[in-house]
PDB file of C-alpha atoms in Angstrom:
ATOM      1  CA  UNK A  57       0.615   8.625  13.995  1.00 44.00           C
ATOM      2  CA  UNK A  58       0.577  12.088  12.265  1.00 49.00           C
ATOM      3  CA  UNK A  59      -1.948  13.446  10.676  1.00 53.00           C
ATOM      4  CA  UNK A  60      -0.271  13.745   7.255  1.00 56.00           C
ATOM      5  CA  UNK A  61       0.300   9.666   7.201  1.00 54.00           C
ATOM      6  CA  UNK A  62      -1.114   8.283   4.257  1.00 59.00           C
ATOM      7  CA  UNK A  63      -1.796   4.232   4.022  1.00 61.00           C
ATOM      8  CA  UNK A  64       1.219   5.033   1.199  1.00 59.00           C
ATOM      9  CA  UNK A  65       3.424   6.133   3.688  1.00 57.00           C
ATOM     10  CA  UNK A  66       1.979   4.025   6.265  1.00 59.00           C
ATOM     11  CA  UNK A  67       2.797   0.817   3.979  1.00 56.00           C
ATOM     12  CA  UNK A  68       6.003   2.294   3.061  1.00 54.00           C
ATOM     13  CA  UNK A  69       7.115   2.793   6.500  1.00 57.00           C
ATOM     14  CA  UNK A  70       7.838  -0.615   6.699  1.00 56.00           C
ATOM     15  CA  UNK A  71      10.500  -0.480   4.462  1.00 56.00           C
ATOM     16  CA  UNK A  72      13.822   1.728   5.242  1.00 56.00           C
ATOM     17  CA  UNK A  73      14.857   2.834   1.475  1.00 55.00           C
ATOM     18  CA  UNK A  74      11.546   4.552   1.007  1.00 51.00           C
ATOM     19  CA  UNK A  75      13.071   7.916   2.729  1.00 54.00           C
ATOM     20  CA  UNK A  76      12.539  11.154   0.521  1.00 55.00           C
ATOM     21  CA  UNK A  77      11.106   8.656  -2.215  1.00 64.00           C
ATOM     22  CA  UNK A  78       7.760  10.014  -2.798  1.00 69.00           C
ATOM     23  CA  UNK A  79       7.100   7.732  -5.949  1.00 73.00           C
ATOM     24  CA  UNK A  80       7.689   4.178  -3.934  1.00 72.00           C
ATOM     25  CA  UNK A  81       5.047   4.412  -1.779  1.00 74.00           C
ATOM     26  CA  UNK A  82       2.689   5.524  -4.494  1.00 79.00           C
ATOM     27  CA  UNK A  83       3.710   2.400  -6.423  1.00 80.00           C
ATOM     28  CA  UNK A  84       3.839   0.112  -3.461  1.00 80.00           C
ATOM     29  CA  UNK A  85      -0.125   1.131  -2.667  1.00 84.00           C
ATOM     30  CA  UNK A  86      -1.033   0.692  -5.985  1.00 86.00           C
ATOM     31  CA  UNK A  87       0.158  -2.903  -6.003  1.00 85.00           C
ATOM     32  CA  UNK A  88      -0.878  -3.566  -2.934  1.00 85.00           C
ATOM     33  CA  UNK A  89      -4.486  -2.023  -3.772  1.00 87.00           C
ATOM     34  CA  UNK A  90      -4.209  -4.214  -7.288  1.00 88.00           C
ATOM     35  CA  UNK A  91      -3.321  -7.539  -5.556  1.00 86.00           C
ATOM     36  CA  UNK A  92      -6.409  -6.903  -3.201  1.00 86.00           C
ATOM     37  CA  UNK A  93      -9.127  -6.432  -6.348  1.00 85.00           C
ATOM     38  CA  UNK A  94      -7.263  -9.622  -7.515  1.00 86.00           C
ATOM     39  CA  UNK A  95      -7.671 -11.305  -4.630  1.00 82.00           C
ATOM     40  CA  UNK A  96     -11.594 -10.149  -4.051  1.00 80.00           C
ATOM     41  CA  UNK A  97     -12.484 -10.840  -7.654  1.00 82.00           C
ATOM     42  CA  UNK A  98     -10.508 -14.464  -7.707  1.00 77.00           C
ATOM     43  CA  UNK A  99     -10.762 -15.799  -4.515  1.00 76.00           C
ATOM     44  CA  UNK A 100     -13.486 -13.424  -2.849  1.00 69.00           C
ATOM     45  CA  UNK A 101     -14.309 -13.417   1.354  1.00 65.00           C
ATOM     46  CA  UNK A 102     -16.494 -15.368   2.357  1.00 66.00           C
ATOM     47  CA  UNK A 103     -19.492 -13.320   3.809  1.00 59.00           C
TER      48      UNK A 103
END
């Protein structure tokens, strides 16, 4: 893992169209960041 790897990247990665795309990865983290507060405030872990 490099040391410029954002969880952005990271995420995006996983996905092959997200070459030299540097606005995808932004948006796919802040879904993925928005469907986690959902998650926590709707259904939240069990501590």
């Amino acid at each position: 893992m490099r040391l410029t790897e954002t969880p952005a990247t990271l995420f995006c990665r996983t996905s092959r169209k997200c070459i030299d795309d540097p606005v995808r990865p932004i948006i796919k983290d802040a879904m993925h960041i928005a469907s986690t507060m959902f998650a926590n405030r709707y259904y939240p872990p069990s501590t």
